[in-house]
Short mmCIF file of N, CA and C in Angstrom, two decimals:
data_model
loop_
_atom_site.label_atom_id
_atom_site.label_comp_id
_atom_site.label_asym_id
_atom_site.label_seq_id
_atom_site.Cartn_x
_atom_site.Cartn_y
_atom_site.Cartn_z
N MET A 1 -13.82 -19.97 -17.33
CA MET A 1 -14.53 -20.32 -18.55
C MET A 1 -15.55 -21.04 -18.00
N ALA A 2 -16.65 -20.95 -18.61
CA ALA A 2 -17.90 -21.60 -18.02
C ALA A 2 -17.65 -23.07 -18.96
N LEU A 3 -18.67 -24.05 -18.17
CA LEU A 3 -18.79 -25.22 -18.97
C LEU A 3 -20.20 -25.63 -19.46
N THR A 4 -20.20 -25.79 -20.62
CA THR A 4 -21.30 -25.91 -21.14
C THR A 4 -22.13 -27.24 -21.46
N THR A 5 -23.36 -27.71 -21.05
CA THR A 5 -23.36 -29.16 -21.69
C THR A 5 -23.44 -29.55 -22.88
N GLN A 6 -23.40 -28.94 -23.86
CA GLN A 6 -22.97 -29.05 -25.19
C GLN A 6 -21.24 -29.33 -25.50
N GLN A 7 -20.28 -28.67 -24.63
CA GLN A 7 -19.37 -28.89 -24.44
C GLN A 7 -18.85 -30.13 -23.95
N LEU A 8 -19.57 -30.95 -22.65
CA LEU A 8 -19.60 -31.70 -22.08
C LEU A 8 -19.91 -33.05 -23.01
N ILE A 9 -20.98 -32.86 -23.80
CA ILE A 9 -21.77 -33.76 -24.71
C ILE A 9 -20.65 -34.19 -26.09
N ASP A 10 -20.08 -32.92 -26.73
CA ASP A 10 -19.21 -33.18 -27.38
C ASP A 10 -17.90 -34.09 -26.98
N TYR A 11 -17.33 -33.82 -25.87
CA TYR A 11 -16.26 -34.54 -25.27
C TYR A 11 -16.57 -35.92 -24.96
N LEU A 12 -17.77 -36.14 -24.63
CA LEU A 12 -18.45 -37.51 -24.39
C LEU A 12 -18.15 -38.12 -25.81
N LYS A 13 -18.70 -37.80 -26.66
CA LYS A 13 -18.96 -38.37 -27.87
C LYS A 13 -17.67 -38.62 -28.57
N GLU A 14 -16.54 -37.06 -28.43
CA GLU A 14 -15.34 -37.40 -29.53
C GLU A 14 -13.95 -38.21 -28.42
N THR A 15 -14.28 -37.78 -27.40
CA THR A 15 -12.91 -38.32 -26.47
C THR A 15 -13.27 -39.67 -26.02
N LEU A 16 -14.26 -40.00 -25.71
CA LEU A 16 -14.66 -41.27 -24.98
C LEU A 16 -15.70 -41.98 -26.02
N ASN A 17 -15.67 -41.92 -27.09
CA ASN A 17 -16.33 -42.98 -28.35
C ASN A 17 -17.43 -42.83 -28.02
N LEU A 18 -18.50 -42.19 -27.35
CA LEU A 18 -19.78 -42.52 -27.22
C LEU A 18 -20.81 -42.05 -28.42
N ASP A 19 -21.78 -43.19 -28.64
CA ASP A 19 -22.49 -42.79 -29.63
C ASP A 19 -23.40 -41.53 -29.64
N ASP A 20 -24.30 -41.31 -30.83
CA ASP A 20 -24.86 -40.06 -30.87
C ASP A 20 -25.93 -40.01 -30.05
N GLY A 21 -26.42 -40.96 -29.08
CA GLY A 21 -27.50 -40.73 -28.34
C GLY A 21 -27.30 -40.30 -26.94
N ILE A 22 -26.32 -39.61 -26.98
CA ILE A 22 -26.10 -38.63 -25.83
C ILE A 22 -26.63 -37.61 -25.78
N ASP A 23 -27.62 -37.21 -24.64
CA ASP A 23 -28.23 -35.88 -24.62
C ASP A 23 -27.93 -35.22 -23.04
N ALA A 24 -28.36 -34.34 -22.79
CA ALA A 24 -28.62 -33.17 -21.28
C ALA A 24 -28.84 -34.38 -20.53
N GLU A 25 -29.70 -35.26 -20.52
CA GLU A 25 -30.53 -36.39 -19.25
C GLU A 25 -30.26 -37.67 -19.49
N THR A 26 -29.12 -37.86 -20.10
CA THR A 26 -28.51 -39.31 -20.32
C THR A 26 -27.77 -39.75 -19.31
N GLU A 27 -28.24 -40.77 -18.51
CA GLU A 27 -27.67 -41.44 -17.47
C GLU A 27 -26.37 -41.93 -17.51
N LEU A 28 -25.36 -41.55 -17.26
CA LEU A 28 -24.17 -41.90 -17.90
C LEU A 28 -23.28 -43.11 -17.08
N PHE A 29 -23.45 -42.84 -15.48
CA PHE A 29 -22.91 -43.87 -14.60
C PHE A 29 -23.88 -44.77 -14.31
N SER A 30 -25.08 -44.84 -13.83
CA SER A 30 -26.11 -45.48 -13.27
C SER A 30 -26.60 -46.37 -14.67
N SER A 31 -26.24 -45.72 -15.54
CA SER A 31 -26.86 -46.74 -17.24
C SER A 31 -25.44 -47.70 -17.11
N GLY A 32 -24.57 -47.64 -16.73
CA GLY A 32 -23.38 -48.20 -17.34
C GLY A 32 -22.65 -47.97 -18.58
N ILE A 33 -23.29 -46.71 -19.20
CA ILE A 33 -22.55 -46.01 -20.03
C ILE A 33 -20.91 -46.07 -19.78
N LEU A 34 -20.83 -45.27 -18.82
CA LEU A 34 -19.29 -44.65 -18.20
C LEU A 34 -18.73 -45.80 -16.81
N ASP A 35 -17.69 -45.74 -17.03
CA ASP A 35 -17.29 -46.53 -15.71
C ASP A 35 -16.14 -45.59 -14.55
N SER A 36 -15.77 -46.13 -13.82
CA SER A 36 -15.05 -45.24 -13.03
C SER A 36 -13.72 -44.85 -13.50
N VAL A 37 -13.15 -45.29 -14.48
CA VAL A 37 -11.72 -44.65 -15.40
C VAL A 37 -12.48 -43.48 -15.84
N ALA A 38 -13.66 -43.71 -16.87
CA ALA A 38 -14.08 -42.86 -17.61
C ALA A 38 -14.28 -41.56 -16.87
N MET A 39 -14.91 -41.79 -15.57
CA MET A 39 -15.34 -40.43 -14.76
C MET A 39 -13.83 -39.84 -14.28
N MET A 40 -13.16 -40.86 -14.24
CA MET A 40 -11.87 -39.80 -13.88
C MET A 40 -11.69 -39.18 -15.08
N ASN A 41 -11.64 -39.46 -16.45
CA ASN A 41 -11.40 -38.59 -17.46
C ASN A 41 -12.26 -37.72 -17.33
N VAL A 42 -13.51 -37.71 -16.86
CA VAL A 42 -14.65 -36.43 -17.40
C VAL A 42 -14.30 -35.75 -16.03
N ILE A 43 -13.95 -36.13 -14.97
CA ILE A 43 -13.83 -34.77 -13.87
C ILE A 43 -12.69 -34.19 -14.43
N GLY A 44 -11.55 -34.50 -14.79
CA GLY A 44 -10.20 -34.01 -15.17
C GLY A 44 -10.84 -32.83 -16.47
N PHE A 45 -11.49 -33.47 -17.23
CA PHE A 45 -11.95 -32.47 -18.50
C PHE A 45 -12.87 -31.19 -17.74
N VAL A 46 -13.68 -31.64 -16.68
CA VAL A 46 -14.87 -30.21 -16.02
C VAL A 46 -13.45 -29.96 -15.48
N GLU A 47 -12.71 -30.17 -14.88
CA GLU A 47 -11.66 -29.25 -13.92
C GLU A 47 -10.90 -28.16 -14.90
N GLU A 48 -10.66 -28.80 -15.95
CA GLU A 48 -9.87 -28.16 -16.96
C GLU A 48 -10.12 -27.30 -17.54
N THR A 49 -11.54 -27.25 -18.12
CA THR A 49 -12.77 -26.73 -18.81
C THR A 49 -12.92 -25.59 -18.31
N ALA A 50 -13.67 -25.98 -17.00
CA ALA A 50 -14.27 -24.89 -15.94
C ALA A 50 -13.43 -24.23 -14.89
N ARG A 51 -12.14 -24.62 -14.92
CA ARG A 51 -11.30 -24.18 -14.34
C ARG A 51 -11.90 -24.04 -12.88
N ILE A 52 -12.11 -25.13 -12.21
CA ILE A 52 -12.66 -25.41 -10.90
C ILE A 52 -11.97 -26.81 -10.44
N GLU A 53 -12.25 -26.79 -9.08
CA GLU A 53 -11.62 -27.89 -8.52
C GLU A 53 -12.68 -28.95 -8.16
N VAL A 54 -12.88 -29.91 -8.35
CA VAL A 54 -13.87 -31.06 -8.26
C VAL A 54 -13.47 -32.12 -6.82
N HIS A 55 -14.10 -31.66 -5.95
CA HIS A 55 -13.71 -32.12 -4.64
C HIS A 55 -14.38 -33.72 -4.48
N PRO A 56 -13.74 -34.41 -4.05
CA PRO A 56 -14.13 -36.21 -3.85
C PRO A 56 -15.49 -35.71 -3.23
N ALA A 57 -15.98 -35.48 -2.32
CA ALA A 57 -17.33 -35.46 -1.68
C ALA A 57 -18.37 -35.11 -2.66
N ASP A 58 -17.69 -34.16 -3.77
CA ASP A 58 -18.89 -34.11 -4.81
C ASP A 58 -18.93 -34.86 -5.85
N VAL A 59 -18.22 -36.06 -5.82
CA VAL A 59 -18.51 -36.93 -6.90
C VAL A 59 -19.38 -38.32 -6.67
N THR A 60 -20.59 -37.68 -6.82
CA THR A 60 -21.80 -38.29 -6.62
C THR A 60 -22.52 -38.81 -7.82
N LEU A 61 -23.46 -39.63 -7.89
CA LEU A 61 -24.48 -40.01 -8.90
C LEU A 61 -25.32 -38.49 -8.99
N ASP A 62 -25.76 -38.11 -7.84
CA ASP A 62 -26.69 -36.96 -7.84
C ASP A 62 -26.01 -35.70 -8.52
N ASN A 63 -24.45 -35.66 -8.81
CA ASN A 63 -23.95 -34.45 -9.21
C ASN A 63 -23.29 -34.95 -10.75
N PHE A 64 -22.91 -36.31 -11.08
CA PHE A 64 -22.30 -36.71 -12.36
C PHE A 64 -22.76 -37.82 -13.06
N ASP A 65 -24.48 -37.85 -12.69
CA ASP A 65 -25.17 -39.06 -13.68
C ASP A 65 -25.59 -38.62 -15.21
N THR A 66 -25.47 -37.46 -15.17
CA THR A 66 -26.15 -36.67 -16.41
C THR A 66 -25.31 -35.66 -16.69
N PRO A 67 -25.06 -35.20 -17.99
CA PRO A 67 -24.35 -34.09 -18.31
C PRO A 67 -25.27 -32.95 -17.85
N SER A 68 -26.47 -32.46 -17.75
CA SER A 68 -26.86 -31.90 -17.07
C SER A 68 -26.67 -31.44 -15.51
N ARG A 69 -26.57 -32.41 -15.02
CA ARG A 69 -26.28 -32.57 -13.63
C ARG A 69 -24.60 -31.87 -13.28
N ILE A 70 -23.93 -32.53 -14.15
CA ILE A 70 -22.27 -31.82 -14.08
C ILE A 70 -22.40 -30.54 -14.40
N VAL A 71 -23.21 -29.96 -15.37
CA VAL A 71 -23.09 -28.61 -15.61
C VAL A 71 -23.54 -27.95 -14.24
N GLN A 72 -24.61 -28.24 -13.74
CA GLN A 72 -25.07 -27.68 -12.55
C GLN A 72 -24.22 -27.58 -11.68
N LEU A 73 -23.59 -28.77 -11.29
CA LEU A 73 -22.36 -28.81 -10.33
C LEU A 73 -21.43 -27.60 -10.71
N VAL A 74 -21.02 -27.39 -11.87
CA VAL A 74 -20.07 -26.46 -12.39
C VAL A 74 -20.58 -24.98 -11.99
N GLU A 75 -21.75 -24.77 -12.39
CA GLU A 75 -22.63 -23.60 -12.12
C GLU A 75 -22.46 -23.12 -10.62
N ASN A 76 -22.69 -24.06 -9.67
CA ASN A 76 -23.08 -23.95 -8.21
C ASN A 76 -21.72 -23.56 -7.73
N GLN A 77 -20.68 -23.99 -8.10
CA GLN A 77 -19.11 -23.51 -7.65
C GLN A 77 -18.47 -22.56 -8.24
N SER A 78 -19.02 -21.94 -9.36
CA SER A 78 -18.55 -20.74 -10.09
C SER A 78 -19.26 -19.29 -9.42
#
């Protein structure tokens, strides 16, 4: 199953109780919106939803700082 940007944004809003100001280009980690514990939850959601394995080497700001970058990583692994 593919992961969409909207699915990820909905997850962030609903599960992690983030406000409505989240969009595809919102910086999640470098801005401090999410911390390392939240990152683990996001990785778990991504792996379960997209049915992929996120390798530790892929967990970087380049890949995980915005919802659009996360979805791009998933698309590149599918």
